[in-house]
């Protein structure tokens, strides 16, 4: 993490600062929509919700739920009616965006995306354009919930590795820390004051939050454990028994990045759309022949948990595809808990090893 500069933003100036940022950027900030908190365009005077984590992570800023990739139109040659050309027009450019007010876990999700969509081998131009156009101003988490487990996966309530600026609440306002070169550029506002002693206060606030977290279990055996129980369908039937295959866990997850592509139009003209997909759905792997390699919810949950803690780390130097935000735990209507599944797999695999050793 590059820490280059810190400033202080008095809380009463927050609205003015967001208004200032809005001159050059689309500013997305957490706002209440019914019982939910979602990232929506900030309008002057709008009420920002910072006292709880957003229901939805800010992934839509870079990976919209539905995104137009291109438009197409078939054009007949009047001189040669048998000849039809297809005209393509590019999608709209990515707007310059500031995502304000996410917790660090929500923005760290994009690090999992980057390894897939912006890797040395492959770059998804739509993703890369939005990613490059988006700045993240996160707020350190000072009240982790009981479903949060960022510290299990090597992170923490002030892990700014996915942020450009990190704000820490202190008396009367926020200490604003630049953690990237792009974040540095946002510190030029006349509304910001020198941080002075407030940096030490911010450090104390963060140390207290870290100290209050319950101890994290060792999940370094997750990859081997999940591999060991891969064929144990009794295990997967058990842990998926109450799942109703609603897909909420995937849509709420800041690290789930599967998509589908469809064309819509009248056959002569239309647009190509990319939309989020959901591996907990029966249709996700349904093949045209009718065969489905993941025919039961047990197979599908095995894939979701296995992908995050086993297959993805195998491909990406041990990095897990879970930032421990706990959204899937909070959002699941029947409280399927990914933490319990990972721990259970580790225990089951260890028991199997012991039994084999005693045979
Ligand atoms: S799997 Fe659950 S806890 Fe992990 S990043 Fe996704 S929603 Fe958050
Ligand atoms: S949110 Fe819960 S019930 Fe819905 S698909 Fe995910 S695990 Fe199953």
mmCIF file of C-alpha atoms and ligand atoms in Angstrom:
data_model
loop_
_atom_site.group_PDB
_atom_site.id
_atom_site.type_symbol
_atom_site.label_atom_id
_atom_site.label_comp_id
_atom_site.label_asym_id
_atom_site.label_seq_id
_atom_site.Cartn_x
_atom_site.Cartn_y
_atom_site.Cartn_z
ATOM 1 C CA UNK A 1 0.000 0.000 0.000
ATOM 2 C CA UNK A 2 1.383 3.428 -0.980
ATOM 3 C CA UNK A 3 0.619 5.956 1.729
ATOM 4 C CA UNK A 4 1.564 9.358 0.478
ATOM 5 C CA UNK A 5 -0.498 12.049 2.163
ATOM 6 C CA UNK A 6 -3.217 12.622 4.716
ATOM 7 C CA UNK A 7 -5.732 15.414 5.222
ATOM 8 C CA UNK A 8 -8.754 16.152 7.395
ATOM 9 C CA UNK A 9 -12.310 16.626 6.161
ATOM 10 C CA UNK A 10 -14.680 18.207 8.688
ATOM 11 C CA UNK A 11 -17.987 16.258 8.637
ATOM 12 C CA UNK A 12 -20.110 19.360 7.864
ATOM 13 C CA UNK A 13 -18.102 19.821 4.643
ATOM 14 C CA UNK A 14 -18.728 16.305 3.340
ATOM 15 C CA UNK A 15 -21.703 17.325 1.165
ATOM 16 C CA UNK A 16 -19.764 20.235 -0.291
ATOM 17 C CA UNK A 17 -16.802 17.966 -1.060
ATOM 18 C CA UNK A 18 -19.035 15.473 -2.839
ATOM 19 C CA UNK A 19 -20.581 18.336 -4.802
ATOM 20 C CA UNK A 20 -17.086 19.458 -5.767
ATOM 21 C CA UNK A 21 -16.171 15.917 -6.885
ATOM 22 C CA UNK A 22 -19.426 15.796 -8.888
ATOM 23 C CA UNK A 23 -18.229 18.598 -11.175
ATOM 24 C CA UNK A 24 -15.806 16.235 -12.916
ATOM 25 C CA UNK A 25 -17.132 12.807 -11.942
ATOM 26 C CA UNK A 26 -20.239 10.774 -11.609
ATOM 27 C CA UNK A 27 -20.280 10.299 -7.827
ATOM 28 C CA UNK A 28 -21.912 7.120 -6.534
ATOM 29 C CA UNK A 29 -22.632 7.079 -2.808
ATOM 30 C CA UNK A 30 -24.493 4.719 -0.454
ATOM 31 C CA UNK A 31 -28.129 5.742 -0.108
ATOM 32 C CA UNK A 32 -31.200 4.145 1.422
ATOM 33 C CA UNK A 33 -33.706 2.485 -0.883
ATOM 34 C CA UNK A 34 -36.362 0.950 1.327
ATOM 35 C CA UNK A 35 -34.568 -1.363 3.745
ATOM 36 C CA UNK A 36 -31.556 -1.640 1.461
ATOM 37 C CA UNK A 37 -28.520 0.602 1.029
ATOM 38 C CA UNK A 38 -27.306 0.874 -2.549
ATOM 39 C CA UNK A 39 -24.749 2.937 -4.452
ATOM 40 C CA UNK A 40 -26.655 5.570 -6.412
ATOM 41 C CA UNK A 41 -25.706 8.857 -8.105
ATOM 42 C CA UNK A 42 -25.180 11.557 -5.510
ATOM 43 C CA UNK A 43 -27.344 14.643 -5.792
ATOM 44 C CA UNK A 44 -26.702 17.758 -3.721
ATOM 45 C CA UNK A 45 -28.373 17.466 -0.335
ATOM 46 C CA UNK A 46 -28.836 13.692 -0.741
ATOM 47 C CA UNK A 47 -28.612 11.675 2.454
ATOM 48 C CA UNK A 48 -25.576 9.389 2.546
ATOM 49 C CA UNK A 49 -25.671 6.241 4.685
ATOM 50 C CA UNK A 50 -22.317 5.565 6.346
ATOM 51 C CA UNK A 51 -23.333 3.939 9.623
ATOM 52 C CA UNK A 52 -23.801 0.485 8.052
ATOM 53 C CA UNK A 53 -22.311 -1.365 5.118
ATOM 54 C CA UNK A 54 -24.196 -1.132 1.835
ATOM 55 C CA UNK A 55 -26.481 -4.056 1.025
ATOM 56 C CA UNK A 56 -25.068 -4.171 -2.494
ATOM 57 C CA UNK A 57 -21.327 -3.783 -3.016
ATOM 58 C CA UNK A 58 -20.250 -1.131 -5.522
ATOM 59 C CA UNK A 59 -19.505 -3.718 -8.234
ATOM 60 C CA UNK A 60 -22.062 -2.155 -10.595
ATOM 61 C CA UNK A 61 -19.744 0.854 -10.971
ATOM 62 C CA UNK A 62 -17.260 -1.266 -12.903
ATOM 63 C CA UNK A 63 -19.288 -4.348 -13.793
ATOM 64 C CA UNK A 64 -22.902 -3.268 -14.379
ATOM 65 C CA UNK A 65 -25.690 -5.809 -13.855
ATOM 66 C CA UNK A 66 -26.634 -5.137 -17.467
ATOM 67 C CA UNK A 67 -24.208 -3.528 -19.866
ATOM 68 C CA UNK A 68 -24.602 -2.746 -23.526
ATOM 69 C CA UNK A 69 -21.541 -3.999 -25.390
ATOM 70 C CA UNK A 70 -22.507 -2.869 -28.874
ATOM 71 C CA UNK A 71 -25.364 -2.088 -31.249
ATOM 72 C CA UNK A 72 -25.854 -3.828 -34.576
ATOM 73 C CA UNK A 73 -27.881 -3.161 -37.712
ATOM 74 C CA UNK A 74 -28.251 -5.234 -40.846
ATOM 75 C CA UNK A 75 -28.046 -3.098 -43.979
ATOM 76 C CA UNK A 76 -29.161 -4.419 -47.381
ATOM 77 C CA UNK A 77 -27.238 -3.270 -50.408
ATOM 78 C CA UNK A 78 -29.867 -1.663 -52.739
ATOM 79 C CA UNK A 79 -27.698 -2.501 -55.760
ATOM 80 C CA UNK A 80 -27.281 -6.113 -54.714
ATOM 81 C CA UNK A 81 -30.307 -7.307 -52.666
ATOM 82 C CA UNK A 82 -28.632 -10.611 -51.897
ATOM 83 C CA UNK A 83 -25.855 -8.835 -50.031
ATOM 84 C CA UNK A 84 -26.368 -7.831 -46.388
ATOM 85 C CA UNK A 85 -23.807 -6.025 -44.286
ATOM 86 C CA UNK A 86 -23.858 -5.726 -40.503
ATOM 87 C CA UNK A 87 -23.030 -2.315 -39.104
ATOM 88 C CA UNK A 88 -21.648 -2.284 -35.579
ATOM 89 C CA UNK A 89 -21.442 0.682 -33.262
ATOM 90 C CA UNK A 90 -19.382 0.747 -30.097
ATOM 91 C CA UNK A 91 -20.829 1.033 -26.625
ATOM 92 C CA UNK A 92 -20.851 4.301 -24.698
ATOM 93 C CA UNK A 93 -17.541 5.342 -23.118
ATOM 94 C CA UNK A 94 -17.000 4.693 -19.428
ATOM 95 C CA UNK A 95 -17.866 7.795 -17.387
ATOM 96 C CA UNK A 96 -15.305 9.210 -14.938
ATOM 97 C CA UNK A 97 -16.655 7.948 -11.628
ATOM 98 C CA UNK A 98 -15.932 8.287 -7.926
ATOM 99 C CA UNK A 99 -17.383 5.593 -5.692
ATOM 100 C CA UNK A 100 -17.694 7.162 -2.273
ATOM 101 C CA UNK A 101 -18.423 5.479 1.032
ATOM 102 C CA UNK A 102 -17.853 1.781 0.358
ATOM 103 C CA UNK A 103 -16.240 -0.320 3.066
ATOM 104 C CA UNK A 104 -12.742 -1.563 2.133
ATOM 105 C CA UNK A 105 -14.022 -5.131 1.599
ATOM 106 C CA UNK A 106 -16.435 -3.970 -1.108
ATOM 107 C CA UNK A 107 -13.701 -2.354 -3.174
ATOM 108 C CA UNK A 108 -11.185 -5.146 -2.580
ATOM 109 C CA UNK A 109 -13.553 -7.340 -4.558
ATOM 110 C CA UNK A 110 -12.200 -5.691 -7.690
ATOM 111 C CA UNK A 111 -8.762 -7.160 -7.022
ATOM 112 C CA UNK A 112 -10.348 -10.581 -7.622
ATOM 113 C CA UNK A 113 -11.870 -9.238 -10.844
ATOM 114 C CA UNK A 114 -8.572 -7.709 -11.996
ATOM 115 C CA UNK A 115 -6.791 -11.073 -12.021
ATOM 116 C CA UNK A 116 -9.415 -12.359 -14.437
ATOM 117 C CA UNK A 117 -10.492 -9.372 -16.537
ATOM 118 C CA UNK A 118 -7.287 -7.349 -16.619
ATOM 119 C CA UNK A 119 -4.518 -9.889 -16.490
ATOM 120 C CA UNK A 120 -1.312 -9.981 -18.566
ATOM 121 C CA UNK A 121 -2.964 -12.762 -20.623
ATOM 122 C CA UNK A 122 -6.425 -11.315 -21.213
ATOM 123 C CA UNK A 123 -8.014 -7.926 -20.929
ATOM 124 C CA UNK A 124 -11.712 -7.325 -21.080
ATOM 125 C CA UNK A 125 -11.865 -3.845 -22.683
ATOM 126 C CA UNK A 126 -15.245 -2.976 -21.192
ATOM 127 C CA UNK A 127 -14.133 -3.871 -17.686
ATOM 128 C CA UNK A 128 -10.733 -2.195 -18.081
ATOM 129 C CA UNK A 129 -12.269 1.062 -19.353
ATOM 130 C CA UNK A 130 -14.615 1.339 -16.369
ATOM 131 C CA UNK A 131 -11.958 0.233 -13.909
ATOM 132 C CA UNK A 132 -9.541 2.885 -15.186
ATOM 133 C CA UNK A 133 -12.260 5.542 -15.046
ATOM 134 C CA UNK A 134 -13.269 4.781 -11.456
ATOM 135 C CA UNK A 135 -11.777 6.030 -8.198
ATOM 136 C CA UNK A 136 -12.653 4.526 -4.829
ATOM 137 C CA UNK A 137 -12.985 6.665 -1.740
ATOM 138 C CA UNK A 138 -13.655 4.139 0.992
ATOM 139 C CA UNK A 139 -14.515 4.559 4.652
ATOM 140 C CA UNK A 140 -12.701 2.340 7.153
ATOM 141 C CA UNK A 141 -15.040 -0.055 8.894
ATOM 142 C CA UNK A 142 -15.422 0.851 12.559
ATOM 143 C CA UNK A 143 -18.291 -1.507 13.369
ATOM 144 C CA UNK A 144 -17.784 -4.962 11.795
ATOM 145 C CA UNK A 145 -20.913 -7.098 11.947
ATOM 146 C CA UNK A 146 -21.125 -10.666 13.190
ATOM 147 C CA UNK A 147 -21.238 -11.978 9.623
ATOM 148 C CA UNK A 148 -18.038 -10.126 8.636
ATOM 149 C CA UNK A 149 -14.846 -12.167 8.351
ATOM 150 C CA UNK A 150 -12.425 -10.037 6.336
ATOM 151 C CA UNK A 151 -9.655 -10.905 8.807
ATOM 152 C CA UNK A 152 -10.085 -14.630 8.037
ATOM 153 C CA UNK A 153 -8.978 -13.984 4.465
ATOM 154 C CA UNK A 154 -5.925 -11.882 5.229
ATOM 155 C CA UNK A 155 -7.639 -8.516 5.161
ATOM 156 C CA UNK A 156 -9.008 -6.139 7.790
ATOM 157 C CA UNK A 157 -11.398 -3.256 8.466
ATOM 158 C CA UNK A 158 -8.893 -0.685 7.178
ATOM 159 C CA UNK A 159 -7.322 -2.712 4.370
ATOM 160 C CA UNK A 160 -7.101 -0.075 1.674
ATOM 161 C CA UNK A 161 -5.556 -2.294 -1.010
ATOM 162 C CA UNK A 162 -8.542 -1.702 -3.324
ATOM 163 C CA UNK A 163 -8.921 2.007 -2.516
ATOM 164 C CA UNK A 164 -7.566 5.314 -3.745
ATOM 165 C CA UNK A 165 -8.494 7.280 -0.626
ATOM 166 C CA UNK A 166 -9.274 5.826 2.795
ATOM 167 C CA UNK A 167 -11.360 7.869 5.217
ATOM 168 C CA UNK A 168 -11.228 7.108 8.926
ATOM 169 C CA UNK A 169 -13.900 8.632 11.158
ATOM 170 C CA UNK A 170 -12.396 10.780 13.934
ATOM 171 C CA UNK A 171 -13.793 13.496 16.179
ATOM 172 C CA UNK A 172 -15.774 15.942 14.042
ATOM 173 C CA UNK A 173 -14.868 14.480 10.659
ATOM 174 C CA UNK A 174 -12.578 12.143 8.768
ATOM 175 C CA UNK A 175 -8.873 11.650 8.304
ATOM 176 C CA UNK A 176 -8.404 11.252 4.561
ATOM 177 C CA UNK A 177 -5.447 9.146 3.536
ATOM 178 C CA UNK A 178 -4.255 8.887 -0.055
ATOM 179 C CA UNK A 179 -3.319 5.281 -0.806
ATOM 180 C CA UNK A 180 -2.722 5.591 -4.542
ATOM 181 C CA UNK A 181 -1.313 8.199 -6.873
ATOM 182 C CA UNK A 182 -4.805 8.819 -8.220
ATOM 183 C CA UNK A 183 -6.044 9.289 -4.653
ATOM 184 C CA UNK A 184 -3.323 11.893 -4.142
ATOM 185 C CA UNK A 185 -4.859 13.968 -6.911
ATOM 186 C CA UNK A 186 -8.137 14.198 -4.997
ATOM 187 C CA UNK A 187 -6.434 15.792 -2.004
ATOM 188 C CA UNK A 188 -6.103 19.186 -3.693
ATOM 189 C CA UNK A 189 -9.523 20.407 -2.537
ATOM 190 C CA UNK A 190 -9.558 23.649 -0.486
ATOM 191 C CA UNK A 191 -12.212 21.978 1.684
ATOM 192 C CA UNK A 192 -9.570 19.650 3.120
ATOM 193 C CA UNK A 193 -7.397 20.750 6.026
ATOM 194 C CA UNK A 194 -4.033 19.461 7.285
ATOM 195 C CA UNK A 195 -4.564 16.269 9.283
ATOM 196 C CA UNK A 196 -2.140 17.186 12.077
ATOM 197 C CA UNK A 197 -2.647 15.153 15.268
ATOM 198 C CA UNK A 198 -5.814 13.623 13.901
ATOM 199 C CA UNK A 199 -3.687 11.029 12.073
ATOM 200 C CA UNK A 200 -2.715 9.626 15.484
ATOM 201 C CA UNK A 201 -6.391 9.626 16.522
ATOM 202 C CA UNK A 202 -7.269 7.726 13.333
ATOM 203 C CA UNK A 203 -4.572 5.134 14.095
ATOM 204 C CA UNK A 204 -6.071 4.639 17.563
ATOM 205 C CA UNK A 205 -9.581 4.229 16.138
ATOM 206 C CA UNK A 206 -8.356 1.576 13.710
ATOM 207 C CA UNK A 207 -6.246 -0.241 16.289
ATOM 208 C CA UNK A 208 -9.326 -0.473 18.549
ATOM 209 C CA UNK A 209 -11.448 -1.933 15.739
ATOM 210 C CA UNK A 210 -8.793 -4.496 14.885
ATOM 211 C CA UNK A 211 -8.395 -5.448 18.549
ATOM 212 C CA UNK A 212 -12.151 -5.960 18.953
ATOM 213 C CA UNK A 213 -12.409 -8.524 16.144
ATOM 214 C CA UNK A 214 -12.911 -12.090 17.342
ATOM 215 C CA UNK A 215 -9.905 -14.343 16.647
ATOM 216 C CA UNK A 216 -9.784 -15.643 13.086
ATOM 217 C CA UNK A 217 -9.584 -19.407 12.620
ATOM 218 C CA UNK A 218 -6.806 -20.766 10.444
ATOM 219 C CA UNK A 219 -8.317 -21.457 7.030
ATOM 220 C CA UNK A 220 -5.042 -22.080 5.227
ATOM 221 C CA UNK A 221 -6.232 -25.686 4.824
ATOM 222 C CA UNK A 222 -9.340 -24.620 2.878
ATOM 223 C CA UNK A 223 -7.954 -25.463 -0.532
ATOM 224 C CA UNK A 224 -6.839 -28.958 0.439
ATOM 225 C CA UNK A 225 -9.971 -29.524 2.509
ATOM 226 C CA UNK A 226 -12.302 -28.597 -0.333
ATOM 227 C CA UNK A 227 -10.313 -30.748 -2.733
ATOM 228 C CA UNK A 228 -10.547 -33.673 -0.317
ATOM 229 C CA UNK A 229 -14.344 -33.422 0.023
ATOM 230 C CA UNK A 230 -14.949 -32.753 -3.659
ATOM 231 C CA UNK A 231 -16.441 -36.200 -4.319
ATOM 232 C CA UNK A 232 -18.141 -36.466 -0.934
ATOM 233 C CA UNK A 233 -21.655 -35.680 -2.127
ATOM 234 C CA UNK A 234 -23.037 -36.590 1.306
ATOM 235 C CA UNK A 235 -21.129 -33.576 2.642
ATOM 236 C CA UNK A 236 -22.453 -31.274 -0.091
ATOM 237 C CA UNK A 237 -26.027 -32.569 0.258
ATOM 238 C CA UNK A 238 -25.819 -31.778 3.958
ATOM 239 C CA UNK A 239 -24.454 -28.227 3.652
ATOM 240 C CA UNK A 240 -26.776 -27.311 0.781
ATOM 241 C CA UNK A 241 -29.929 -28.909 2.231
ATOM 242 C CA UNK A 242 -31.667 -25.640 3.043
ATOM 243 C CA UNK A 243 -30.525 -23.692 -0.042
ATOM 244 C CA UNK A 244 -33.455 -22.565 -2.199
ATOM 245 C CA UNK A 245 -31.263 -21.730 -5.247
ATOM 246 C CA UNK A 246 -32.350 -18.075 -5.230
ATOM 247 C CA UNK A 247 -28.934 -16.750 -6.313
ATOM 248 C CA UNK A 248 -28.922 -13.840 -3.846
ATOM 249 C CA UNK A 249 -25.459 -14.880 -2.639
ATOM 250 C CA UNK A 250 -23.956 -14.429 -6.088
ATOM 251 C CA UNK A 251 -25.679 -11.164 -6.953
ATOM 252 C CA UNK A 252 -24.646 -9.606 -3.625
ATOM 253 C CA UNK A 253 -21.069 -10.857 -3.813
ATOM 254 C CA UNK A 254 -18.337 -8.308 -4.625
ATOM 255 C CA UNK A 255 -16.156 -11.051 -6.121
ATOM 256 C CA UNK A 256 -18.673 -12.974 -8.267
ATOM 257 C CA UNK A 257 -17.982 -12.083 -11.875
ATOM 258 C CA UNK A 258 -19.850 -14.571 -14.114
ATOM 259 C CA UNK A 259 -21.874 -13.151 -16.962
ATOM 260 C CA UNK A 260 -24.073 -14.101 -19.873
ATOM 261 C CA UNK A 261 -24.319 -12.447 -23.280
ATOM 262 C CA UNK A 262 -27.580 -12.036 -25.169
ATOM 263 C CA UNK A 263 -28.740 -10.131 -28.233
ATOM 264 C CA UNK A 264 -32.021 -8.289 -28.184
ATOM 265 C CA UNK A 265 -33.769 -6.627 -31.108
ATOM 266 C CA UNK A 266 -36.025 -7.407 -34.031
ATOM 267 C CA UNK A 267 -33.583 -9.461 -36.060
ATOM 268 C CA UNK A 268 -32.576 -6.509 -38.265
ATOM 269 C CA UNK A 269 -31.261 -4.226 -35.566
ATOM 270 C CA UNK A 270 -30.580 -4.536 -31.883
ATOM 271 C CA UNK A 271 -28.025 -4.520 -29.150
ATOM 272 C CA UNK A 272 -25.719 -6.998 -27.478
ATOM 273 C CA UNK A 273 -25.995 -7.088 -23.702
ATOM 274 C CA UNK A 274 -23.834 -8.528 -20.993
ATOM 275 C CA UNK A 275 -25.690 -9.378 -17.801
ATOM 276 C CA UNK A 276 -24.651 -10.900 -14.496
ATOM 277 C CA UNK A 277 -25.125 -14.643 -14.339
ATOM 278 C CA UNK A 278 -25.556 -16.846 -11.326
ATOM 279 C CA UNK A 279 -23.876 -20.218 -10.801
ATOM 280 C CA UNK A 280 -26.458 -21.186 -8.150
ATOM 281 C CA UNK A 281 -29.099 -21.447 -10.869
ATOM 282 C CA UNK A 282 -29.962 -24.801 -12.487
ATOM 283 C CA UNK A 283 -29.786 -23.139 -15.919
ATOM 284 C CA UNK A 284 -26.211 -21.901 -15.460
ATOM 285 C CA UNK A 285 -24.638 -25.104 -16.728
ATOM 286 C CA UNK A 286 -27.631 -26.551 -18.560
ATOM 287 C CA UNK A 287 -26.417 -27.689 -21.962
ATOM 288 C CA UNK A 288 -28.393 -27.623 -25.205
ATOM 289 C CA UNK A 289 -28.584 -31.429 -25.126
ATOM 290 C CA UNK A 290 -30.452 -31.283 -21.807
ATOM 291 C CA UNK A 291 -27.449 -32.627 -19.904
ATOM 292 C CA UNK A 292 -26.483 -30.635 -16.844
ATOM 293 C CA UNK A 293 -23.063 -31.268 -15.259
ATOM 294 C CA UNK A 294 -24.243 -29.546 -12.048
ATOM 295 C CA UNK A 295 -27.711 -31.008 -11.739
ATOM 296 C CA UNK A 296 -28.335 -30.443 -8.026
ATOM 297 C CA UNK A 297 -27.962 -27.566 -5.618
ATOM 298 C CA UNK A 298 -25.284 -29.632 -3.862
ATOM 299 C CA UNK A 299 -23.189 -29.586 -7.062
ATOM 300 C CA UNK A 300 -23.798 -25.862 -7.477
ATOM 301 C CA UNK A 301 -22.898 -24.875 -3.925
ATOM 302 C CA UNK A 302 -19.805 -27.081 -4.184
ATOM 303 C CA UNK A 303 -18.810 -25.069 -7.232
ATOM 304 C CA UNK A 304 -19.445 -21.690 -5.595
ATOM 305 C CA UNK A 305 -17.483 -22.427 -2.431
ATOM 306 C CA UNK A 306 -14.843 -24.455 -4.280
ATOM 307 C CA UNK A 307 -14.300 -21.688 -6.799
ATOM 308 C CA UNK A 308 -13.695 -19.049 -4.154
ATOM 309 C CA UNK A 309 -11.476 -21.049 -1.824
ATOM 310 C CA UNK A 310 -9.920 -23.717 -4.023
ATOM 311 C CA UNK A 311 -10.007 -23.369 -7.816
ATOM 312 C CA UNK A 312 -9.438 -19.611 -7.954
ATOM 313 C CA UNK A 313 -6.499 -19.745 -5.495
ATOM 314 C CA UNK A 314 -5.030 -22.581 -7.565
ATOM 315 C CA UNK A 315 -5.013 -20.294 -10.600
ATOM 316 C CA UNK A 316 -4.010 -17.067 -8.864
ATOM 317 C CA UNK A 317 -1.068 -17.802 -6.574
ATOM 318 C CA UNK A 318 -3.157 -18.647 -3.547
ATOM 319 C CA UNK A 319 -5.391 -15.557 -3.588
ATOM 320 C CA UNK A 320 -8.916 -16.446 -2.456
ATOM 321 C CA UNK A 321 -11.895 -15.022 -4.334
ATOM 322 C CA UNK A 322 -13.668 -13.910 -1.198
ATOM 323 C CA UNK A 323 -13.108 -10.671 0.678
ATOM 324 C CA UNK A 324 -14.993 -11.819 3.772
ATOM 325 C CA UNK A 325 -17.665 -9.139 3.495
ATOM 326 C CA UNK A 326 -20.343 -11.516 4.771
ATOM 327 C CA UNK A 327 -22.992 -10.310 2.316
ATOM 328 C CA UNK A 328 -23.835 -13.832 1.221
ATOM 329 C CA UNK A 329 -24.401 -14.771 4.860
ATOM 330 C CA UNK A 330 -26.586 -11.719 5.570
ATOM 331 C CA UNK A 331 -28.461 -11.890 2.270
ATOM 332 C CA UNK A 332 -29.220 -15.616 2.185
ATOM 333 C CA UNK A 333 -32.901 -16.125 3.020
ATOM 334 C CA UNK A 334 -32.120 -19.426 4.768
ATOM 335 C CA UNK A 335 -28.771 -18.427 6.300
ATOM 336 C CA UNK A 336 -26.411 -20.699 4.416
ATOM 337 C CA UNK A 337 -23.055 -19.653 5.875
ATOM 338 C CA UNK A 338 -19.966 -19.974 3.672
ATOM 339 C CA UNK A 339 -17.696 -19.744 6.739
ATOM 340 C CA UNK A 340 -19.285 -22.846 8.251
ATOM 341 C CA UNK A 341 -18.908 -24.755 4.980
ATOM 342 C CA UNK A 342 -15.220 -23.934 4.625
ATOM 343 C CA UNK A 343 -14.498 -24.855 8.242
ATOM 344 C CA UNK A 344 -16.556 -28.051 7.961
ATOM 345 C CA UNK A 345 -14.624 -29.089 4.832
ATOM 346 C CA UNK A 346 -11.313 -28.546 6.628
ATOM 347 C CA UNK A 347 -12.471 -30.624 9.619
ATOM 348 C CA UNK A 348 -13.974 -33.379 7.432
ATOM 349 C CA UNK A 349 -10.779 -33.664 5.385
ATOM 350 C CA UNK A 350 -8.627 -33.763 8.536
ATOM 351 C CA UNK A 351 -10.812 -36.536 9.989
ATOM 352 C CA UNK A 352 -10.571 -38.528 6.766
ATOM 353 C CA UNK A 353 -6.787 -38.194 6.863
ATOM 354 C CA UNK A 354 -6.688 -39.407 10.473
ATOM 355 C CA UNK A 355 -8.918 -42.395 9.658
ATOM 356 C CA UNK A 356 -6.694 -43.318 6.720
ATOM 357 C CA UNK A 357 -3.605 -43.030 8.946
ATOM 358 C CA UNK A 358 -5.150 -45.423 11.474
ATOM 359 C CA UNK A 359 -6.213 -47.999 8.892
HETATM 360 S S1 LIG B 1 -18.440 -15.154 -0.892
HETATM 361 FE FE1 LIG B 1 -19.747 -14.050 0.592
HETATM 362 S S2 LIG B 1 -18.324 -13.218 2.102
HETATM 363 FE FE2 LIG B 1 -17.096 -13.816 0.317
HETATM 364 S S3 LIG B 1 -16.931 -11.927 -0.926
HETATM 365 FE FE3 LIG B 1 -18.735 -13.068 -1.674
HETATM 366 S S4 LIG B 1 -20.492 -12.243 -0.542
HETATM 367 FE FE4 LIG B 1 -18.619 -11.590 0.544
HETATM 368 S S1 LIG B 2 -28.552 -17.043 -1.102
HETATM 369 FE FE1 LIG B 2 -28.713 -18.903 0.151
HETATM 370 S S2 LIG B 2 -30.584 -19.926 -0.596
HETATM 371 FE FE2 LIG B 2 -30.018 -18.382 -2.155
HETATM 372 S S3 LIG B 2 -28.718 -19.557 -3.626
HETATM 373 FE FE3 LIG B 2 -27.311 -18.611 -2.129
HETATM 374 S S4 LIG B 2 -27.004 -20.215 -0.581
HETATM 375 FE FE4 LIG B 2 -28.850 -20.811 -1.734
#
